[in-house]
XYZ file of C-alpha atoms in Angstrom:
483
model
C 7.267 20.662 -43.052
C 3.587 20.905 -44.594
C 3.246 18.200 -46.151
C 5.196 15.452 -44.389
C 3.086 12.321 -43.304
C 4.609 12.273 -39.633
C 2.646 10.549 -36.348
C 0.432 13.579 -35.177
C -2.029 14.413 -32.732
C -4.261 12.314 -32.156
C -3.059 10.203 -34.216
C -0.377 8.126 -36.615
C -1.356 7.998 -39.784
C 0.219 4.811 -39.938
C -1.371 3.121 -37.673
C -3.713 1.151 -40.613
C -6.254 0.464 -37.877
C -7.160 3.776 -36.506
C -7.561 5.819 -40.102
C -8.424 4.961 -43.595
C -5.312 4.887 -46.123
C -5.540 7.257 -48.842
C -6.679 4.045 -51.448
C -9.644 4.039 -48.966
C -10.424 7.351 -49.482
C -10.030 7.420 -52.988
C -12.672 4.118 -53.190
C -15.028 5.832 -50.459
C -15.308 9.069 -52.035
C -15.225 7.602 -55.506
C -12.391 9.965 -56.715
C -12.305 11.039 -60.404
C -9.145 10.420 -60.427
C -7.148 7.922 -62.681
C -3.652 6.663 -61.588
C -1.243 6.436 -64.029
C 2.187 6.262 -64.668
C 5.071 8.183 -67.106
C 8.036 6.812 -68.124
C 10.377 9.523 -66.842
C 14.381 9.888 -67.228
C 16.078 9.290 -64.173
C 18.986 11.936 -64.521
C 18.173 15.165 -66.343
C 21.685 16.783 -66.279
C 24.128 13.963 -66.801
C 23.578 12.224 -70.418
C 26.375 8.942 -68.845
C 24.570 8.894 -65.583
C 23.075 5.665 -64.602
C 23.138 4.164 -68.186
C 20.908 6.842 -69.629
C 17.747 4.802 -67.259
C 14.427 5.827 -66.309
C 11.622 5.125 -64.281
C 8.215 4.744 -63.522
C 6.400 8.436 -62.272
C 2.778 8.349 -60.522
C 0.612 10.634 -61.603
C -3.334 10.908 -61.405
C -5.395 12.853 -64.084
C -8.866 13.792 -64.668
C -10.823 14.738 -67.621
C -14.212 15.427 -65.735
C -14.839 19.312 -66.122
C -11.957 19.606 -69.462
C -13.217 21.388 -72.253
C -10.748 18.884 -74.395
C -8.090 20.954 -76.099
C -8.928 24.295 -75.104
C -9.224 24.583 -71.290
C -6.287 25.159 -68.920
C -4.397 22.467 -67.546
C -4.415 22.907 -63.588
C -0.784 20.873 -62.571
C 0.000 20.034 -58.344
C 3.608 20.128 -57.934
C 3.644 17.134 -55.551
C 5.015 17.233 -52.307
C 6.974 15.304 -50.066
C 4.463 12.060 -49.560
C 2.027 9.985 -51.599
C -0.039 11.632 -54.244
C -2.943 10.467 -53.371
C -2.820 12.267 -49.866
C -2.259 15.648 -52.096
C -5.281 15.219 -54.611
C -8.003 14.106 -51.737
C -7.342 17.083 -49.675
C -7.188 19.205 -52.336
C -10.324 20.028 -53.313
C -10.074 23.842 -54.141
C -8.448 22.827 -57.389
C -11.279 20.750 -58.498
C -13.996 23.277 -57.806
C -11.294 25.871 -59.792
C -11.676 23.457 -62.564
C -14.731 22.808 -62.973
C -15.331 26.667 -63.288
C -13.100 26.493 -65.676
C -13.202 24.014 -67.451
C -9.415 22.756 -66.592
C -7.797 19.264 -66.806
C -6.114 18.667 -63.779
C -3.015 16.896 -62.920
C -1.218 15.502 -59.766
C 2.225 14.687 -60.196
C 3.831 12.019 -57.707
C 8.026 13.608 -56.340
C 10.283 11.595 -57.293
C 11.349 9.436 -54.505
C 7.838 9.961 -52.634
C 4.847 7.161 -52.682
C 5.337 4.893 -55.469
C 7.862 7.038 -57.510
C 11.271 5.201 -56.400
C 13.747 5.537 -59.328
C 15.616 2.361 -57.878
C 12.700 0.579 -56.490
C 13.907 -0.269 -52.816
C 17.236 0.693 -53.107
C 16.561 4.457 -54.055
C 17.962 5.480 -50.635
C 21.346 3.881 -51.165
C 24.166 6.277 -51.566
C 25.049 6.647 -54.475
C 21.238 6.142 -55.974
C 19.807 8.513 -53.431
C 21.744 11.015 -54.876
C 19.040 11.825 -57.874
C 16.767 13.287 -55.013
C 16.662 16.832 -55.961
C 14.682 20.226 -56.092
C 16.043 20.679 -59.963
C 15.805 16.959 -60.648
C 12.119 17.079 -59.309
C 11.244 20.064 -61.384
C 12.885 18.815 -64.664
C 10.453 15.759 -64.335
C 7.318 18.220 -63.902
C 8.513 20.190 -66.918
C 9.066 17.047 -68.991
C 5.884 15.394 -68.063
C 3.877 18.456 -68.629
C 5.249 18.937 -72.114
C 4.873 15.065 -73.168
C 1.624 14.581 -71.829
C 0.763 18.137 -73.329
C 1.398 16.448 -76.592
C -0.285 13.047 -76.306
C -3.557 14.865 -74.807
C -3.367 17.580 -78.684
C -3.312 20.205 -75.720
C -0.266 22.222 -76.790
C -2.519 25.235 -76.815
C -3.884 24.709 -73.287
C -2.387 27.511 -70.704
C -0.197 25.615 -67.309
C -1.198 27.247 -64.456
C 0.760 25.051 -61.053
C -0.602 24.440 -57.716
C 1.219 23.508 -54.883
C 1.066 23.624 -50.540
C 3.707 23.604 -48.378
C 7.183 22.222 -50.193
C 4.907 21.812 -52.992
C 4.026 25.160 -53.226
C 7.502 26.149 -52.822
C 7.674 23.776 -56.143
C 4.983 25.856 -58.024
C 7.121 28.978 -57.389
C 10.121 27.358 -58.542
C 8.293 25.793 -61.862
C 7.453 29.474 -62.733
C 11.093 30.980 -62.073
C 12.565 28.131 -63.967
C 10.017 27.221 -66.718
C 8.097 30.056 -67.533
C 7.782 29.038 -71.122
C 5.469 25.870 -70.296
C 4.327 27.316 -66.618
C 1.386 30.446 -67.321
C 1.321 31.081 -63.202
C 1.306 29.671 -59.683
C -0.579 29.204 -56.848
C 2.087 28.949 -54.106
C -0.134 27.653 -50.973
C 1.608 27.905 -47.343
C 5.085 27.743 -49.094
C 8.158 29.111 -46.407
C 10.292 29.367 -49.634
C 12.668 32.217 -47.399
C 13.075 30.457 -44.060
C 13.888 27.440 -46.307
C 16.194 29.047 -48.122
C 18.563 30.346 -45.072
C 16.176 33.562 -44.614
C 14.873 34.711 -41.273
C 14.965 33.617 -37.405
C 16.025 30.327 -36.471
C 13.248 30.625 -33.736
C 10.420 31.942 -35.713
C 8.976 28.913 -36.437
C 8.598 27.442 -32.668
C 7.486 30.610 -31.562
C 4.399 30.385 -33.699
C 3.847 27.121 -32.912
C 3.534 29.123 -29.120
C 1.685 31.763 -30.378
C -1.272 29.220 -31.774
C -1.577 27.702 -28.126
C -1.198 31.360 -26.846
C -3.720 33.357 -28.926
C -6.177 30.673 -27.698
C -5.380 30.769 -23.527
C -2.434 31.934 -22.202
C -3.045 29.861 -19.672
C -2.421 27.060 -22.228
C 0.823 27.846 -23.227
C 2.004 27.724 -19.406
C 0.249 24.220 -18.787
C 2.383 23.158 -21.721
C 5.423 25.009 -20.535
C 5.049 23.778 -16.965
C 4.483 20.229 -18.450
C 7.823 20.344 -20.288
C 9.528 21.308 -17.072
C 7.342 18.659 -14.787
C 8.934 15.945 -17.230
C 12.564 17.611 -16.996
C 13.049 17.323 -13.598
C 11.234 13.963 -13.385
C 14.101 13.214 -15.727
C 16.755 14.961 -14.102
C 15.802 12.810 -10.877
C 15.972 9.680 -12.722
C 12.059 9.161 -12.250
C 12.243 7.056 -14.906
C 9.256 4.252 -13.803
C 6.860 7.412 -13.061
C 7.519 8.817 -16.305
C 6.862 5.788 -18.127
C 3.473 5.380 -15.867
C 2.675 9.087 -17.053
C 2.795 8.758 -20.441
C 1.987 5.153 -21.058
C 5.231 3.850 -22.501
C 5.840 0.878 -23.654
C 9.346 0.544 -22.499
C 10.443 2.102 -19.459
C 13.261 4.785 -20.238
C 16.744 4.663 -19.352
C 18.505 8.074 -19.941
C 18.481 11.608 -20.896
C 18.779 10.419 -24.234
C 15.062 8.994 -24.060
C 13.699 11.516 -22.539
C 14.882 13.794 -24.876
C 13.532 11.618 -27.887
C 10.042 11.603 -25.789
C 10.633 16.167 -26.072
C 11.017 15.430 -29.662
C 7.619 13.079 -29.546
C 5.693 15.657 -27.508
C 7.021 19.093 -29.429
C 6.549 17.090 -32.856
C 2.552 16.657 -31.753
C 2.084 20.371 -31.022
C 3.769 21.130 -34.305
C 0.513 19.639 -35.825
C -1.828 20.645 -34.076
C -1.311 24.434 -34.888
C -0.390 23.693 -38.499
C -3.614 21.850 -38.870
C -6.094 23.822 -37.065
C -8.679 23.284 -39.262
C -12.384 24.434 -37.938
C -13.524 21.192 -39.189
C -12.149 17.428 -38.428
C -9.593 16.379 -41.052
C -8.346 13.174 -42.306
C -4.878 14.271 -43.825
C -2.045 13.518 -41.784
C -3.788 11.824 -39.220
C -7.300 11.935 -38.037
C -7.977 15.225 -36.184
C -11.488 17.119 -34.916
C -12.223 20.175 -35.500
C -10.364 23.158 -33.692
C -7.380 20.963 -32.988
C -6.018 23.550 -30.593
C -8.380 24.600 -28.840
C -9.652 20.748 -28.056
C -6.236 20.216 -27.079
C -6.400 23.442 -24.717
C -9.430 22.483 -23.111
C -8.023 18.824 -22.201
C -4.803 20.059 -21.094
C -6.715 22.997 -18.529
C -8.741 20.373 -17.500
C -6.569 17.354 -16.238
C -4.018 17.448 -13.250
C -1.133 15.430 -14.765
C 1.282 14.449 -17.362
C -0.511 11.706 -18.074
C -3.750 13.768 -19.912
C -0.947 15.612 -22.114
C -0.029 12.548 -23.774
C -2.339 9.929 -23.824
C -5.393 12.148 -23.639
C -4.367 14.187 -26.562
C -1.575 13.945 -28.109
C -1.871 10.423 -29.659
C -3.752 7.328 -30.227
C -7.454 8.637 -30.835
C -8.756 5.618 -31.938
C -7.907 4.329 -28.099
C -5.951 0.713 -29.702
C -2.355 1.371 -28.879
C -1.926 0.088 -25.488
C 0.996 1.482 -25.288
C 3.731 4.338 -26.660
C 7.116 3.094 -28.173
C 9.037 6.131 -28.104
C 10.902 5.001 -30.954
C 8.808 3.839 -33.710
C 6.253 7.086 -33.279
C 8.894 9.498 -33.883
C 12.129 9.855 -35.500
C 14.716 12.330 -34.812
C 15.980 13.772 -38.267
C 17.518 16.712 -40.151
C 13.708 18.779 -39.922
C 13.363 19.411 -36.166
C 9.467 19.590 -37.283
C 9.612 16.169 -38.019
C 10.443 13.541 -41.236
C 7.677 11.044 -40.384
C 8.305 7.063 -41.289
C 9.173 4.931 -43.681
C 10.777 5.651 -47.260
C 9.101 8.632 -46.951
C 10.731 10.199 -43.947
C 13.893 9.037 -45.503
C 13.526 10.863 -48.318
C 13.074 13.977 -46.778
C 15.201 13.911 -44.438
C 17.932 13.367 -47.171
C 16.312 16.820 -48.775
C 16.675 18.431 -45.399
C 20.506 17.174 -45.230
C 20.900 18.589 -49.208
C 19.451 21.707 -50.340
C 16.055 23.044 -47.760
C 17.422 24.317 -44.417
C 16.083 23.477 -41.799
C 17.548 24.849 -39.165
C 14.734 26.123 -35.815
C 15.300 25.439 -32.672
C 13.058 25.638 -29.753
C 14.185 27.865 -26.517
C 11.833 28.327 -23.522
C 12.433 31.582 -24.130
C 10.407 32.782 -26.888
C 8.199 29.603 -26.776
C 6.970 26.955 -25.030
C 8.895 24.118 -25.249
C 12.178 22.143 -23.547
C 15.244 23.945 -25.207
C 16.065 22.265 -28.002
C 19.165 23.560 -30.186
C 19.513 22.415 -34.086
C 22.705 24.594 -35.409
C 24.193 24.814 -39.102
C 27.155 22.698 -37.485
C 24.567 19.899 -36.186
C 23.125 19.752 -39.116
C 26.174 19.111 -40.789
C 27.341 16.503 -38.166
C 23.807 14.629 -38.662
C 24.123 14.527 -42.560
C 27.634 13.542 -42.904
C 27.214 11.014 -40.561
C 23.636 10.167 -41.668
C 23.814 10.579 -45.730
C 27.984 11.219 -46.465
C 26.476 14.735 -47.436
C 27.979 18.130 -46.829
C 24.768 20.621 -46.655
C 24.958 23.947 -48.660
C 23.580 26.773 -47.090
C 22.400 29.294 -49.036
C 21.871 27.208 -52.480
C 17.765 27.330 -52.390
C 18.459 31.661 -52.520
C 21.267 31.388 -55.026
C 19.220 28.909 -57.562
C 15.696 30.174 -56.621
C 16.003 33.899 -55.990
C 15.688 33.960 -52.359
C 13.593 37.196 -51.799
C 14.806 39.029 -54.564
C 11.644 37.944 -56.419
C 10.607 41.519 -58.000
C 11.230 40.477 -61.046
C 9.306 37.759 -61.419
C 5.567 37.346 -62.258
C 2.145 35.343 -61.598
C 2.206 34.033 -58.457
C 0.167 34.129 -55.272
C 1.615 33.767 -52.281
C -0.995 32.690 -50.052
C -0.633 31.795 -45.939
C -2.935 31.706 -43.186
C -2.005 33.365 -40.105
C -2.749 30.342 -37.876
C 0.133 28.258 -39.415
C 3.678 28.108 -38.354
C 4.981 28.266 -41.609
C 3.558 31.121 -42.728
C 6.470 33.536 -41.614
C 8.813 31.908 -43.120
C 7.124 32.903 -46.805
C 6.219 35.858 -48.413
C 3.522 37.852 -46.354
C 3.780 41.631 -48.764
C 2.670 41.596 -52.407
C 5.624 42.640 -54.576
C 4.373 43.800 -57.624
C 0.825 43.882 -59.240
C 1.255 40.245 -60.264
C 3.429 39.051 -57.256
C 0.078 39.097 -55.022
C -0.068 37.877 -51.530
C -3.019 36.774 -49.695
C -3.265 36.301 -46.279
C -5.787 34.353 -44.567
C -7.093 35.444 -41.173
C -8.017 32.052 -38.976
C -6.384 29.632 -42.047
C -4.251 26.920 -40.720
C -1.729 24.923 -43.610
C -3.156 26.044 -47.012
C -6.562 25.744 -45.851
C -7.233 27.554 -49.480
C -6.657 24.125 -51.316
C -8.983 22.395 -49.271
C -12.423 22.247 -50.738
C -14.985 24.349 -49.613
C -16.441 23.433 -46.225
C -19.687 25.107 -44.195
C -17.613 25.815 -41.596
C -14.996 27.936 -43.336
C -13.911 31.298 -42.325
C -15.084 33.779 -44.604
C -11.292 35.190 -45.221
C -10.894 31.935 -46.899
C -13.596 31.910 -49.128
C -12.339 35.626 -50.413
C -8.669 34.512 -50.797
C -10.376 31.827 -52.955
C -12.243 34.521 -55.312
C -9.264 35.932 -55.807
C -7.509 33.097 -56.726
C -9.583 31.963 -59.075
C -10.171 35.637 -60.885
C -6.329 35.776 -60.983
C -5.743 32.325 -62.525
C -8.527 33.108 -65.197
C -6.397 36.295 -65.903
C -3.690 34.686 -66.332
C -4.984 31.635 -68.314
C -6.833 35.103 -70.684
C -3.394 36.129 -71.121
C -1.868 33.395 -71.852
C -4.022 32.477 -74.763
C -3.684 36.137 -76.232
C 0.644 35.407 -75.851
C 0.596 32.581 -77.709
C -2.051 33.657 -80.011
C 0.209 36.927 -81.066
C 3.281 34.752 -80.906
C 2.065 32.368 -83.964
């Protein structure tokens, strides 16, 4: 989902060479940041677990725009991936606080970047097992209250921000902890789809849709692509398919060419949840219009060959060649887990409490048919993990869409990304709000202002930030009354 650091169109993020690492940024841009790191418990809900051990949590803090002891404290639930990858692309938050006046906080998941409770073995069963929504929470809630202390801010209001599985996160902190959480700006969060709610093939059909609403004649250049490479598979082509898209390895069997559908589907996936009007450098280096650049090239080349090498991956031109294998990994998110710890820990999350579950048809989009059932699921993470998944726990311990009763949070989505139906699209209730974004891609909204932003953003924005001063106002009157 959102978040996840996964190879992308045009590039992998990984690939040290061809894009800056997120330390680079933060030297380049001189980031106000400071890194730091709390000494967190390891188990919240078992006193005998794991001899009563903690460890080491990243976080990164500024101080720049606080009014020191009185302004709000602006938290980011963080996601599934390094911090720092959160905070630089971000920048909506900052502007927020330096409006008003707000300390600001990014808090490193558990399991994620440099937060590994067991170092490198934190994805050994059983240690792997402390990877959890409520475990991740818990820490959020602790650190917020400690560090809430050693700042002499136990007046200041919470307010927590949060995109994608993060967001999802920022709705979850206000369920669970409204006592230290004011509100919550939930950006691009699909916390029903993830939680068991809606159509399996929603989510590839918007992928479809992105490609679509540009050209139709797009989506049937990818289509007929997808079908070019079947039968070139089906007639055991194998040396012209590795000469079409540049492989390094020439493939052997259906089972690598369906890994290379995976590759190719994964790509597209990006593309239309970062379709930014402006070039990016989160997730990947990407120019502006991602989409439509893509649609252009495709339209305008004869083979298989432009598809993949001419946009798809490798941007910065180094990779000689495409290893099937090491660019993308088949996992328990058919959108893709990415590489290294990372990937791992998600895709351990995938097998545990989000679901999961889309599949794409050729029917109602654009891609090879590609089927990932409950039962697979299950098959993958017993075999993968020793897990049994449990459908339907994310809408028994977080509400599902019986959220009427709650309060403060935005639900914002742009109607660009494929994520976007699987959230909340209505406003339930005068402080349930939903915002959506006409031409915003993955919570554009968090991004910092840009020249070329649509001006639906830059209104979602002003009402953000009126509704999280309302809520900081009220906040400060509660507590005022309750002492």
């Amino acid at each position: 989902m959102v978040l996840k650091l996964i190879p992308c169109y045009p590039c992998d993020h990984r690939d040290q060479s061809a894009v800056l690492t997120a330390l680079d940024y933060s030297t380049k841009y001189e980031s106000p940041f400071t890194e730091k790191y709390f000494t967190q418990t390891m188990d919240h809900f078992n006193f005998n677990s794991v001899g009563n051990g903690s460890y080491s949590q990243r976080y990164l803090i500024t101080d720049k725009y606080w009014e020191k002891g009185y302004g709000p404290i602006f938290f980011y639930t963080g996601n599934e991936g390094d911090i720092w990858d959160f905070a630089l692309n971000s920048g909506f938050i900052m502007e927020l606080a330096a409006q008003q006046r707000a300390l600001v906080i990014f808090a490193e998941h558990r399991y994620y970047g440099k937060s590994l409770p067991f170092g490198k073995e934190s994805f050994n069963i059983p240690f792997v097992g402390l990877l959890t929504v409520e475990q991740a929470l818990a820490d959020y809630a602790v650190m917020i209250t400690e560090l809430k202390q050693q700042l002499a801010a136990t007046a200041c209001p919470v307010i927590v921000f949060g995109g994608s599985y993060g967001g999802m996160l920022s709705v979850y902190m206000r369920l669970k902890y409204p006592n230290i959480v004011a509100g919550a700006l939930a950006a691009s969060a699909p916390i029903l789809s993830t939680a068991g709610l809606g159509d399996s093939r929603q989510f590839f059909r918007d992928v479809t849709s992105d490609f679509e609403s540009y050209a139709p004649e797009c989506r049937d250049a990818v289509r007929g692509a997808f079908q070019q490479l079947k039968q070139l598979g089906e007639q055991q082509e194998y040396s012209r398919i590795q000469s079409e898209f540049a492989l390094c390895k020439t493939p052997s069997s259906p089972k690598d060419v369906h890994q290379l559908n995976g590759l190719l589907r994964n790509a597209f996936t990006i593309m239309a949840m970062l379709d930014y009007p402006y070039s990016t450098h989160f997730m990947g280096s990407l120019p502006a219009n991602p989409v439509k650049v893509a649609c252009d090239t495709m339209l305008s080349g004869p083979d298989l060959g432009v598809l993949f090498t001419g946009i798809v991956y490798n941007s910065s031109g180094l990779l000689p060649c495409f290893d099937l294998y090491s660019l993308y990994l088949e996992c328990a998110d058919p959108t893709g887990c990415g590489l290294g710890f990372n990937s791992m820990a998600w895709d351990y999350q995938a097998c545990t409490e989000i679901e999961l579950c889309y599949e794409s048809n050729n029917v109602t989009d654009m891609f090879p048919p590609m089927a990932f059932t409950e039962k697979d699921r299950e098959l993958y993470c017993a075999k993968r993990w020793a897990v049994i998944p449990r459908p339907g726990w994310l809408k028994i311990q977080y509400w599902g869409n019986a959220l009427s009763t709650a309060s403060n949070i935005i639900f914002s989505n742009g109607d660009l990304d494929p994520w976007a139906n699987g959230g909340v699209r209505k406003s339930l209730s005068s402080s349930l709000i939903a915002i959506n974004i006409s031409g915003g891609a993955h919570h554009l909204d968090l991004r910092e202002s840009n020249a070329a932003d649509p001006v639906s953003v830059i209104n979602a924005r002003k009402i953000e930030a009126d509704l999280i001063a309302q809520w900081v106002k009220m906040e400060r009157t509660r507590s005022q009354q309750s002492l």
